[in-house]
mmCIF file of C-alpha atoms and ligand atoms in Angstrom:
data_model
loop_
_atom_site.group_PDB
_atom_site.id
_atom_site.type_symbol
_atom_site.label_atom_id
_atom_site.label_comp_id
_atom_site.label_asym_id
_atom_site.label_seq_id
_atom_site.Cartn_x
_atom_site.Cartn_y
_atom_site.Cartn_z
ATOM 1 C CA MET A 1 -35.984 12.602 -13.301
ATOM 2 C CA MET A 2 -35.621 14.504 -10.021
ATOM 3 C CA THR A 3 -34.995 18.227 -9.584
ATOM 4 C CA ILE A 4 -32.520 19.583 -7.038
ATOM 5 C CA GLU A 5 -35.490 20.799 -4.949
ATOM 6 C CA GLN A 6 -36.828 17.240 -4.824
ATOM 7 C CA VAL A 7 -33.364 16.007 -3.812
ATOM 8 C CA ARG A 8 -33.308 18.579 -0.985
ATOM 9 C CA MET A 9 -36.612 17.163 0.242
ATOM 10 C CA LEU A 10 -34.889 13.785 0.701
ATOM 11 C CA ILE A 11 -32.450 15.191 3.261
ATOM 12 C CA ARG A 12 -33.324 14.411 6.882
ATOM 13 C CA PRO A 13 -34.908 17.563 8.379
ATOM 14 C CA ASN A 14 -32.491 17.663 11.350
ATOM 15 C CA ILE A 15 -29.529 17.581 8.925
ATOM 16 C CA LEU A 16 -31.056 20.224 6.671
ATOM 17 C CA GLY A 17 -31.493 22.505 9.667
ATOM 18 C CA LEU A 18 -28.106 21.689 11.212
ATOM 19 C CA LYS A 19 -25.744 24.540 11.959
ATOM 20 C CA PRO A 20 -22.347 22.927 11.353
ATOM 21 C CA TYR A 21 -19.191 23.399 13.418
ATOM 22 C CA SER A 22 -17.137 26.191 11.965
ATOM 23 C CA SER A 23 -13.532 27.080 12.704
ATOM 24 C CA ALA A 24 -12.494 30.721 12.978
ATOM 25 C CA ARG A 25 -10.018 30.188 10.142
ATOM 26 C CA ASN A 26 -12.842 28.909 8.010
ATOM 27 C CA GLU A 27 -14.921 31.979 8.703
ATOM 28 C CA TYR A 28 -12.302 34.690 8.371
ATOM 29 C CA GLY A 29 -9.630 33.194 6.070
ATOM 30 C CA ALA A 30 -6.151 33.365 7.486
ATOM 31 C CA GLN A 31 -3.413 33.934 4.951
ATOM 32 C CA ASP A 32 -0.222 34.906 6.867
ATOM 33 C CA ALA A 33 -2.141 35.701 10.056
ATOM 34 C CA ILE A 34 -1.014 35.071 13.633
ATOM 35 C CA LEU A 35 -2.989 31.963 14.496
ATOM 36 C CA LEU A 36 -4.227 32.079 18.083
ATOM 37 C CA ASP A 37 -7.694 30.708 17.441
ATOM 38 C CA ALA A 38 -7.505 26.894 17.568
ATOM 39 C CA ASN A 39 -5.547 26.068 20.748
ATOM 40 C CA GLU A 40 -2.714 24.410 18.804
ATOM 41 C CA ASN A 41 0.872 24.174 19.994
ATOM 42 C CA PRO A 42 2.534 27.170 18.271
ATOM 43 C CA PHE A 43 5.918 25.417 17.908
ATOM 44 C CA GLU A 44 6.848 23.212 14.949
ATOM 45 C CA VAL A 45 8.242 20.527 17.259
ATOM 46 C CA TRP A 46 8.454 17.688 14.712
ATOM 47 C CA GLU A 47 10.344 19.426 11.910
ATOM 48 C CA GLN A 48 7.534 18.760 9.479
ATOM 49 C CA GLU A 49 6.043 21.911 8.082
ATOM 50 C CA ASN A 50 2.680 22.875 9.612
ATOM 51 C CA MET A 51 2.300 19.562 11.479
ATOM 52 C CA ASN A 52 1.435 21.547 14.626
ATOM 53 C CA ARG A 53 -1.553 23.061 12.774
ATOM 54 C CA TYR A 54 -4.953 21.617 11.977
ATOM 55 C CA PRO A 55 -5.304 20.763 8.286
ATOM 56 C CA ASP A 56 -7.592 22.623 5.875
ATOM 57 C CA PRO A 57 -11.111 21.334 6.716
ATOM 58 C CA LEU A 58 -12.302 21.748 3.134
ATOM 59 C CA GLN A 59 -9.079 20.568 1.447
ATOM 60 C CA LYS A 60 -9.156 23.409 -1.083
ATOM 61 C CA ARG A 61 -5.782 22.763 -2.716
ATOM 62 C CA ALA A 62 -6.422 19.035 -3.194
ATOM 63 C CA LYS A 63 -9.893 19.671 -4.581
ATOM 64 C CA GLU A 64 -8.611 22.130 -7.179
ATOM 65 C CA LYS A 65 -6.094 19.578 -8.439
ATOM 66 C CA ILE A 66 -8.537 16.656 -8.406
ATOM 67 C CA ALA A 67 -11.197 18.758 -10.150
ATOM 68 C CA ARG A 68 -8.736 19.634 -12.927
ATOM 69 C CA ILE A 69 -7.824 15.965 -13.455
ATOM 70 C CA LYS A 70 -11.466 14.814 -13.439
ATOM 71 C CA GLY A 71 -12.822 17.708 -15.526
ATOM 72 C CA ILE A 72 -15.306 18.845 -12.870
ATOM 73 C CA ALA A 73 -15.740 21.884 -10.580
ATOM 74 C CA PRO A 74 -14.156 21.864 -7.082
ATOM 75 C CA GLU A 75 -17.651 22.570 -5.660
ATOM 76 C CA GLN A 76 -18.754 19.151 -6.937
ATOM 77 C CA LEU A 77 -16.169 17.402 -4.735
ATOM 78 C CA PHE A 78 -16.269 15.979 -1.228
ATOM 79 C CA LEU A 79 -13.119 14.437 0.258
ATOM 80 C CA GLY A 80 -13.582 11.681 2.785
ATOM 81 C CA ASN A 81 -11.478 9.533 5.091
ATOM 82 C CA GLY A 82 -11.689 6.823 2.451
ATOM 83 C CA SER A 83 -14.839 6.496 0.352
ATOM 84 C CA ASP A 84 -16.164 4.497 3.318
ATOM 85 C CA GLU A 85 -16.649 7.816 5.123
ATOM 86 C CA ALA A 86 -18.783 9.054 2.228
ATOM 87 C CA VAL A 87 -20.895 5.856 2.328
ATOM 88 C CA ASP A 88 -21.597 6.419 6.022
ATOM 89 C CA LEU A 89 -22.331 10.150 5.630
ATOM 90 C CA ILE A 90 -24.694 9.619 2.702
ATOM 91 C CA ILE A 91 -26.714 7.141 4.758
ATOM 92 C CA ARG A 92 -26.740 9.490 7.750
ATOM 93 C CA CYS A 93 -27.792 12.508 5.674
ATOM 94 C CA PHE A 94 -30.642 10.849 3.780
ATOM 95 C CA CYS A 95 -31.939 7.919 5.843
ATOM 96 C CA GLU A 96 -34.043 8.358 8.974
ATOM 97 C CA PRO A 97 -33.025 5.624 11.452
ATOM 98 C CA ALA A 98 -35.690 2.938 12.050
ATOM 99 C CA THR A 99 -37.786 4.316 9.187
ATOM 100 C CA ASP A 100 -35.853 4.514 5.909
ATOM 101 C CA SER A 101 -33.951 1.891 3.926
ATOM 102 C CA ILE A 102 -31.113 1.559 1.470
ATOM 103 C CA ALA A 103 -31.143 -0.769 -1.544
ATOM 104 C CA ILE A 104 -28.163 -2.866 -2.580
ATOM 105 C CA PHE A 105 -27.592 -5.374 -5.389
ATOM 106 C CA THR A 106 -26.065 -8.528 -3.976
ATOM 107 C CA PRO A 107 -23.443 -9.844 -3.894
ATOM 108 C CA THR A 108 -21.697 -6.518 -3.421
ATOM 109 C CA TYR A 109 -19.279 -4.527 -1.259
ATOM 110 C CA GLY A 110 -20.089 -5.210 2.399
ATOM 111 C CA MET A 111 -19.770 -1.725 3.850
ATOM 112 C CA TYR A 112 -23.062 -0.412 2.432
ATOM 113 C CA ALA A 113 -25.006 -2.856 4.617
ATOM 114 C CA VAL A 114 -22.663 -2.456 7.602
ATOM 115 C CA CYS A 115 -22.950 1.349 7.578
ATOM 116 C CA ALA A 116 -26.728 1.104 7.224
ATOM 117 C CA GLU A 117 -27.013 -1.323 10.130
ATOM 118 C CA ILE A 118 -24.783 0.825 12.350
ATOM 119 C CA ASN A 119 -27.182 3.684 11.681
ATOM 120 C CA ASN A 120 -30.267 1.510 12.292
ATOM 121 C CA VAL A 121 -31.260 1.848 8.646
ATOM 122 C CA ARG A 122 -32.803 -1.196 6.963
ATOM 123 C CA VAL A 123 -31.199 -2.917 3.981
ATOM 124 C CA ASN A 124 -33.296 -4.047 0.995
ATOM 125 C CA ALA A 125 -31.127 -6.530 -0.885
ATOM 126 C CA PHE A 126 -31.957 -7.209 -4.539
ATOM 127 C CA SER A 127 -30.171 -10.190 -6.037
ATOM 128 C CA LEU A 128 -28.157 -9.648 -9.197
ATOM 129 C CA ASN A 129 -29.078 -11.909 -12.124
ATOM 130 C CA SER A 130 -26.965 -15.051 -12.583
ATOM 131 C CA ASP A 131 -24.759 -13.134 -15.071
ATOM 132 C CA PHE A 132 -24.344 -10.442 -12.349
ATOM 133 C CA SER A 133 -26.406 -7.862 -14.254
ATOM 134 C CA ILE A 134 -29.132 -5.804 -12.530
ATOM 135 C CA ASP A 135 -32.801 -6.569 -13.241
ATOM 136 C CA THR A 136 -33.796 -2.914 -13.592
ATOM 137 C CA GLN A 137 -37.475 -3.465 -14.350
ATOM 138 C CA TYR A 138 -37.885 -5.743 -11.348
ATOM 139 C CA PHE A 139 -35.986 -3.335 -9.076
ATOM 140 C CA LEU A 140 -37.951 -0.252 -10.141
ATOM 141 C CA SER A 141 -41.279 -2.070 -9.856
ATOM 142 C CA LYS A 142 -40.541 -3.536 -6.405
ATOM 143 C CA VAL A 143 -38.499 -0.866 -4.648
ATOM 144 C CA SER A 144 -40.409 0.660 -1.761
ATOM 145 C CA ALA A 145 -40.873 4.366 -1.132
ATOM 146 C CA ASN A 146 -38.752 4.333 2.021
ATOM 147 C CA VAL A 147 -35.614 3.390 0.049
ATOM 148 C CA LYS A 148 -33.839 6.728 0.133
ATOM 149 C CA VAL A 149 -30.479 5.557 -1.245
ATOM 150 C CA ALA A 150 -29.545 2.800 -3.727
ATOM 151 C CA PHE A 151 -25.921 1.689 -4.022
ATOM 152 C CA ILE A 152 -24.602 0.420 -7.363
ATOM 153 C CA CYS A 153 -21.038 -0.815 -7.193
ATOM 154 C CA ASN A 154 -19.565 -0.405 -10.670
ATOM 155 C CA PRO A 155 -17.375 -2.361 -11.387
ATOM 156 C CA ASN A 156 -18.856 -4.562 -8.713
ATOM 157 C CA ASN A 157 -16.926 -6.069 -5.819
ATOM 158 C CA PRO A 158 -16.656 -9.120 -5.639
ATOM 159 C CA THR A 159 -18.004 -10.097 -9.088
ATOM 160 C CA GLY A 160 -15.726 -7.752 -11.085
ATOM 161 C CA ASN A 161 -18.314 -6.935 -13.771
ATOM 162 C CA THR A 162 -19.618 -3.572 -14.963
ATOM 163 C CA GLN A 163 -23.268 -2.691 -15.532
ATOM 164 C CA LYS A 164 -24.248 -1.205 -18.895
ATOM 165 C CA PRO A 165 -24.411 2.639 -18.697
ATOM 166 C CA GLU A 166 -28.032 2.651 -19.895
ATOM 167 C CA ILE A 167 -29.011 0.324 -17.019
ATOM 168 C CA ILE A 168 -27.445 2.690 -14.509
ATOM 169 C CA GLU A 169 -29.150 5.672 -16.114
ATOM 170 C CA GLN A 170 -32.545 3.923 -16.007
ATOM 171 C CA ILE A 171 -32.162 3.428 -12.268
ATOM 172 C CA ILE A 172 -31.049 7.022 -11.657
ATOM 173 C CA ALA A 173 -33.957 8.291 -13.771
ATOM 174 C CA GLY A 174 -36.503 5.924 -12.227
ATOM 175 C CA LEU A 175 -35.722 6.016 -8.508
ATOM 176 C CA LYS A 176 -37.220 8.733 -6.321
ATOM 177 C CA GLY A 177 -34.116 8.691 -4.183
ATOM 178 C CA ILE A 178 -30.350 9.066 -4.220
ATOM 179 C CA VAL A 179 -28.358 6.692 -6.443
ATOM 180 C CA VAL A 180 -24.763 6.164 -5.387
ATOM 181 C CA VAL A 181 -22.505 4.728 -8.079
ATOM 182 C CA ASP A 182 -19.370 3.440 -6.383
ATOM 183 C CA GLU A 183 -16.554 3.561 -8.926
ATOM 184 C CA ALA A 184 -13.710 2.398 -6.670
ATOM 185 C CA TYR A 185 -12.368 0.221 -9.519
ATOM 186 C CA ILE A 186 -13.198 2.494 -12.478
ATOM 187 C CA ASP A 187 -9.529 3.001 -13.480
ATOM 188 C CA PHE A 188 -9.215 -0.714 -14.301
ATOM 189 C CA CYS A 189 -12.367 -0.716 -16.428
ATOM 190 C CA PRO A 190 -12.787 0.071 -20.151
ATOM 191 C CA GLU A 191 -16.170 1.721 -19.470
ATOM 192 C CA LYS A 192 -16.178 5.456 -18.660
ATOM 193 C CA SER A 193 -17.272 7.003 -15.352
ATOM 194 C CA VAL A 194 -20.923 8.060 -15.082
ATOM 195 C CA VAL A 195 -19.799 11.486 -13.809
ATOM 196 C CA ASN A 196 -21.151 13.083 -17.015
ATOM 197 C CA LEU A 197 -24.684 12.064 -15.932
ATOM 198 C CA LEU A 198 -24.449 14.586 -13.077
ATOM 199 C CA GLN A 199 -25.407 17.303 -15.557
ATOM 200 C CA SER A 200 -28.867 15.748 -15.875
ATOM 201 C CA TYR A 201 -29.401 13.996 -12.521
ATOM 202 C CA PRO A 202 -28.958 15.811 -9.183
ATOM 203 C CA ASN A 203 -29.869 12.593 -7.324
ATOM 204 C CA LEU A 204 -26.620 10.924 -8.491
ATOM 205 C CA ILE A 205 -23.553 10.661 -6.249
ATOM 206 C CA VAL A 206 -20.398 9.113 -7.743
ATOM 207 C CA LEU A 207 -17.829 7.648 -5.348
ATOM 208 C CA GLN A 208 -14.204 7.131 -6.294
ATOM 209 C CA THR A 209 -11.138 6.382 -4.214
ATOM 210 C CA PHE A 210 -7.393 6.878 -4.108
ATOM 211 C CA SER A 211 -7.003 3.462 -2.434
ATOM 212 C CA LYS A 212 -6.874 1.315 -5.579
ATOM 213 C CA ALA A 213 -5.400 2.596 -8.863
ATOM 214 C CA TRP A 214 -3.626 5.506 -7.131
ATOM 215 C CA ALA A 215 -1.916 3.157 -4.659
ATOM 216 C CA LEU A 216 -2.787 5.310 -1.625
ATOM 217 C CA ALA A 217 -4.851 2.932 0.522
ATOM 218 C CA GLY A 218 -2.748 3.934 3.528
ATOM 219 C CA ALA A 219 -3.613 7.624 3.135
ATOM 220 C CA ARG A 220 -7.389 6.965 3.445
ATOM 221 C CA ILE A 221 -8.742 9.347 0.831
ATOM 222 C CA GLY A 222 -11.941 8.838 -1.115
ATOM 223 C CA ILE A 223 -14.115 11.265 -3.023
ATOM 224 C CA ALA A 224 -17.772 11.878 -3.661
ATOM 225 C CA ILE A 225 -18.700 13.772 -6.825
ATOM 226 C CA ALA A 226 -22.183 15.265 -6.866
ATOM 227 C CA ASN A 227 -24.313 18.369 -7.287
ATOM 228 C CA PRO A 228 -22.801 21.226 -5.161
ATOM 229 C CA ALA A 229 -25.977 21.311 -3.024
ATOM 230 C CA VAL A 230 -25.438 17.646 -2.077
ATOM 231 C CA ILE A 231 -21.721 18.209 -1.428
ATOM 232 C CA GLU A 232 -22.625 21.073 0.913
ATOM 233 C CA ILE A 233 -24.732 18.693 2.994
ATOM 234 C CA LEU A 234 -21.940 16.101 3.257
ATOM 235 C CA ASN A 235 -19.509 18.847 4.300
ATOM 236 C CA LYS A 236 -21.909 20.001 7.003
ATOM 237 C CA VAL A 237 -22.015 16.560 8.616
ATOM 238 C CA LYS A 238 -18.393 15.384 8.345
ATOM 239 C CA PHE A 239 -15.879 15.868 11.162
ATOM 240 C CA PRO A 240 -14.178 19.230 10.578
ATOM 241 C CA TYR A 241 -10.643 17.894 10.033
ATOM 242 C CA ASN A 242 -11.426 14.543 8.458
ATOM 243 C CA ILE A 243 -8.232 14.172 6.441
ATOM 244 C CA GLY A 244 -4.862 14.531 8.133
ATOM 245 C CA LEU A 245 -1.977 16.620 6.848
ATOM 246 C CA PRO A 246 0.383 13.690 6.017
ATOM 247 C CA SER A 247 -2.369 12.211 3.828
ATOM 248 C CA LEU A 248 -3.018 15.529 2.100
ATOM 249 C CA LYS A 249 0.697 16.003 1.434
ATOM 250 C CA THR A 250 1.011 12.508 -0.024
ATOM 251 C CA LEU A 251 -2.064 13.079 -2.166
ATOM 252 C CA ASP A 252 -0.615 16.371 -3.421
ATOM 253 C CA TYR A 253 2.577 14.560 -4.450
ATOM 254 C CA ALA A 254 0.625 11.839 -6.271
ATOM 255 C CA LEU A 255 -1.677 14.281 -8.060
ATOM 256 C CA GLU A 256 1.376 15.925 -9.621
ATOM 257 C CA ARG A 257 2.283 12.504 -11.091
ATOM 258 C CA PRO A 258 -0.864 11.048 -12.723
ATOM 259 C CA LEU A 259 1.297 9.226 -15.276
ATOM 260 C CA ALA A 260 2.737 7.041 -12.521
ATOM 261 C CA LYS A 261 -0.802 5.899 -11.709
ATOM 262 C CA ASP A 262 -1.430 5.114 -15.396
ATOM 263 C CA ILE A 263 1.775 3.084 -15.670
ATOM 264 C CA TYR A 264 0.893 0.929 -12.665
ATOM 265 C CA VAL A 265 -2.697 0.436 -13.815
ATOM 266 C CA HIS A 266 -1.318 -0.762 -17.148
ATOM 267 C CA GLU A 267 1.019 -3.166 -15.340
ATOM 268 C CA ILE A 268 -1.835 -4.513 -13.176
ATOM 269 C CA LEU A 269 -4.030 -5.054 -16.260
ATOM 270 C CA ARG A 270 -1.211 -6.955 -17.968
ATOM 271 C CA GLU A 271 -0.721 -9.102 -14.865
ATOM 272 C CA ARG A 272 -4.491 -9.685 -14.647
ATOM 273 C CA GLY A 273 -4.388 -11.137 -18.178
ATOM 274 C CA ARG A 274 -1.397 -13.318 -17.350
ATOM 275 C CA LEU A 275 -3.040 -14.535 -14.133
ATOM 276 C CA ILE A 276 -6.218 -15.489 -16.012
ATOM 277 C CA ALA A 277 -4.211 -17.436 -18.584
ATOM 278 C CA GLU A 278 -2.246 -19.311 -15.894
ATOM 279 C CA LEU A 279 -5.198 -20.033 -13.584
ATOM 280 C CA GLN A 280 -7.280 -21.387 -16.455
ATOM 281 C CA GLU A 281 -4.851 -24.304 -16.632
ATOM 282 C CA VAL A 282 -5.162 -25.190 -12.945
ATOM 283 C CA GLN A 283 -6.999 -28.377 -12.025
ATOM 284 C CA CYS A 284 -9.030 -27.053 -9.063
ATOM 285 C CA VAL A 285 -10.145 -23.929 -10.981
ATOM 286 C CA GLU A 286 -13.585 -24.364 -12.555
ATOM 287 C CA ARG A 287 -14.205 -20.894 -13.860
ATOM 288 C CA ILE A 288 -12.727 -17.403 -13.875
ATOM 289 C CA PHE A 289 -15.311 -14.662 -14.209
ATOM 290 C CA PRO A 290 -14.475 -11.739 -16.554
ATOM 291 C CA SER A 291 -13.082 -8.826 -14.541
ATOM 292 C CA ASP A 292 -13.058 -5.059 -15.064
ATOM 293 C CA ALA A 293 -11.250 -4.573 -11.743
ATOM 294 C CA ASN A 294 -7.890 -5.375 -10.121
ATOM 295 C CA PHE A 295 -9.127 -8.707 -8.777
ATOM 296 C CA LEU A 296 -10.514 -11.967 -10.116
ATOM 297 C CA LEU A 297 -13.505 -13.947 -8.919
ATOM 298 C CA VAL A 298 -12.395 -17.552 -9.299
ATOM 299 C CA LYS A 299 -14.731 -20.535 -8.931
ATOM 300 C CA THR A 300 -12.913 -23.538 -7.541
ATOM 301 C CA THR A 301 -13.922 -27.128 -6.890
ATOM 302 C CA SER A 302 -13.656 -26.435 -3.137
ATOM 303 C CA ALA A 303 -13.201 -22.842 -1.979
ATOM 304 C CA ASP A 304 -12.670 -23.745 1.682
ATOM 305 C CA THR A 305 -9.897 -26.244 0.902
ATOM 306 C CA VAL A 306 -8.104 -23.972 -1.584
ATOM 307 C CA HIS A 307 -8.421 -21.034 0.791
ATOM 308 C CA LYS A 308 -6.995 -23.043 3.688
ATOM 309 C CA GLU A 309 -4.147 -24.507 1.624
ATOM 310 C CA LEU A 310 -3.162 -21.077 0.326
ATOM 311 C CA LEU A 311 -3.205 -19.690 3.875
ATOM 312 C CA ARG A 312 -0.945 -22.541 4.966
ATOM 313 C CA LYS A 313 1.503 -21.389 2.278
ATOM 314 C CA GLY A 314 1.298 -17.788 3.475
ATOM 315 C CA ILE A 315 -1.011 -16.492 0.730
ATOM 316 C CA VAL A 316 -4.145 -14.632 1.805
ATOM 317 C CA VAL A 317 -7.087 -14.434 -0.596
ATOM 318 C CA ARG A 318 -10.722 -13.714 0.154
ATOM 319 C CA ASN A 319 -13.136 -16.609 0.520
ATOM 320 C CA ARG A 320 -16.413 -15.339 -0.969
ATOM 321 C CA SER A 321 -18.047 -18.759 -1.271
ATOM 322 C CA ARG A 322 -20.781 -17.933 1.238
ATOM 323 C CA GLU A 323 -21.949 -14.881 -0.719
ATOM 324 C CA PRO A 324 -25.045 -15.290 -2.917
ATOM 325 C CA LEU A 325 -24.201 -16.432 -6.503
ATOM 326 C CA CYS A 326 -20.582 -17.007 -5.434
ATOM 327 C CA GLU A 327 -20.605 -20.688 -4.503
ATOM 328 C CA GLY A 328 -17.056 -22.107 -4.616
ATOM 329 C CA CYS A 329 -15.582 -18.667 -5.278
ATOM 330 C CA LEU A 330 -12.423 -16.970 -4.071
ATOM 331 C CA ARG A 331 -11.637 -13.329 -4.752
ATOM 332 C CA ILE A 332 -8.003 -12.899 -5.664
ATOM 333 C CA THR A 333 -6.335 -9.481 -5.913
ATOM 334 C CA VAL A 334 -3.837 -9.049 -8.753
ATOM 335 C CA GLY A 335 -0.445 -8.715 -7.055
ATOM 336 C CA THR A 336 3.092 -8.047 -8.268
ATOM 337 C CA PRO A 337 4.454 -10.410 -10.959
ATOM 338 C CA LEU A 338 6.354 -12.316 -8.259
ATOM 339 C CA GLU A 339 3.334 -12.596 -5.947
ATOM 340 C CA ASN A 340 1.143 -13.778 -8.811
ATOM 341 C CA GLN A 341 3.692 -16.422 -9.760
ATOM 342 C CA GLU A 342 3.830 -17.668 -6.176
ATOM 343 C CA LEU A 343 0.031 -17.828 -6.097
ATOM 344 C CA VAL A 344 -0.095 -19.785 -9.360
ATOM 345 C CA ASP A 345 2.614 -22.221 -8.178
ATOM 346 C CA ALA A 346 0.861 -22.709 -4.838
ATOM 347 C CA ILE A 347 -2.587 -23.263 -6.323
ATOM 348 C CA LYS A 348 -1.201 -25.659 -8.952
ATOM 349 C CA ALA A 349 0.268 -27.795 -6.198
ATOM 350 C CA ILE A 350 -3.086 -28.217 -4.427
ATOM 351 C CA ARG A 351 -4.572 -31.686 -4.904
ATOM 352 C CA ILE A 352 -8.237 -32.020 -4.031
HETATM 353 C C1 LIG B 401 -16.393 -1.127 -3.992
HETATM 354 C C2 LIG B 401 -15.580 -0.505 -2.929
HETATM 355 N N1 LIG B 401 -15.900 0.728 -2.505
HETATM 356 C C3 LIG B 401 -15.189 1.328 -1.529
HETATM 357 C C4 LIG B 401 -14.106 0.707 -0.966
HETATM 358 C C5 LIG B 401 -13.388 1.402 0.150
HETATM 359 O O1 LIG B 401 -12.555 2.349 -0.357
HETATM 360 P P1 LIG B 401 -11.778 3.366 0.590
HETATM 361 O O2 LIG B 401 -10.439 2.770 0.828
HETATM 362 O O3 LIG B 401 -11.729 4.614 -0.236
HETATM 363 O O4 LIG B 401 -12.565 3.543 1.844
HETATM 364 C C6 LIG B 401 -13.734 -0.571 -1.368
HETATM 365 C C7 LIG B 401 -12.602 -1.246 -0.746
HETATM 366 O O5 LIG B 401 -12.293 -2.384 -0.942
HETATM 367 C C8 LIG B 401 -14.505 -1.194 -2.379
HETATM 368 O O6 LIG B 401 -14.226 -2.432 -2.801
#
């Protein structure tokens, strides 16, 4: 188990010593002041309130509301331009280019490796077991000391399964590095978030997003939940105004209506069940893997043919058949009832 001092030691020295950009409004607070500090256009030209002004760099109002909903403190929250921004910042804060590595459990979400490679950080890929579980003992015995960050996607994209909480805790307790648990799909999953583990483990960072269950993919808002000392570091490195005002306004509207999110999640889960039942009857479908997310990993007799035939009919699904352990597999997002019906009809008509 790491202490917060040990976590601080993991931060790249140049980042630890960085003096971040600071706006005058940030430094002095500016309730009802005359704002002549940021070279904005003083006129509200576009009839949308405050659109001529830079947005709040630390998104205080949004954080207070999110913190209340999640049962955490606002200081434990980072808001990013999608959770992808948090993935990139975490790698940049903790991994020295050309020296350090990240660990991933494959197959998994592609952006962890992409962000690492962009930053010239090596990727140590550990294969999931054939049932998509993590081999914790193997990982902890083999992981090298230069792995500064391990990413666990939970539920995992594209396999749709969830790791047992005790497996995740063993990795957080055993790794001398940061463990990121990406919970983009947690709202579709019966298992609880691992946020409660933050009380014991300062090396844990939980990622969540408003792009999935909250139906705000267009707003680009993701969150990192972590020890306040870790959040401070992410805030130091991010661009000052990383989330635009229209996105913050839309988020504010949605946060006042959490029940709407719950209703749509319920609807998606019902449709997921219906889709499984229908696809099971289809000739070219060999297997549907259990899913705790809003998509299904479906093994077909020929992924390339099914993928191509669906495209020809105007239906886009993800061909994951070249990913490890995913031979013959397509990843299919649960759509509206009408979209799902069209998918089922189209796939039924395919003769291989
Ligand atoms: C596991 C996982 N994490 C993160 C993301 C990206 O989320 P965001 O839209 O918040 O950047 C995705 C998107 O598909 C995802 O599957």
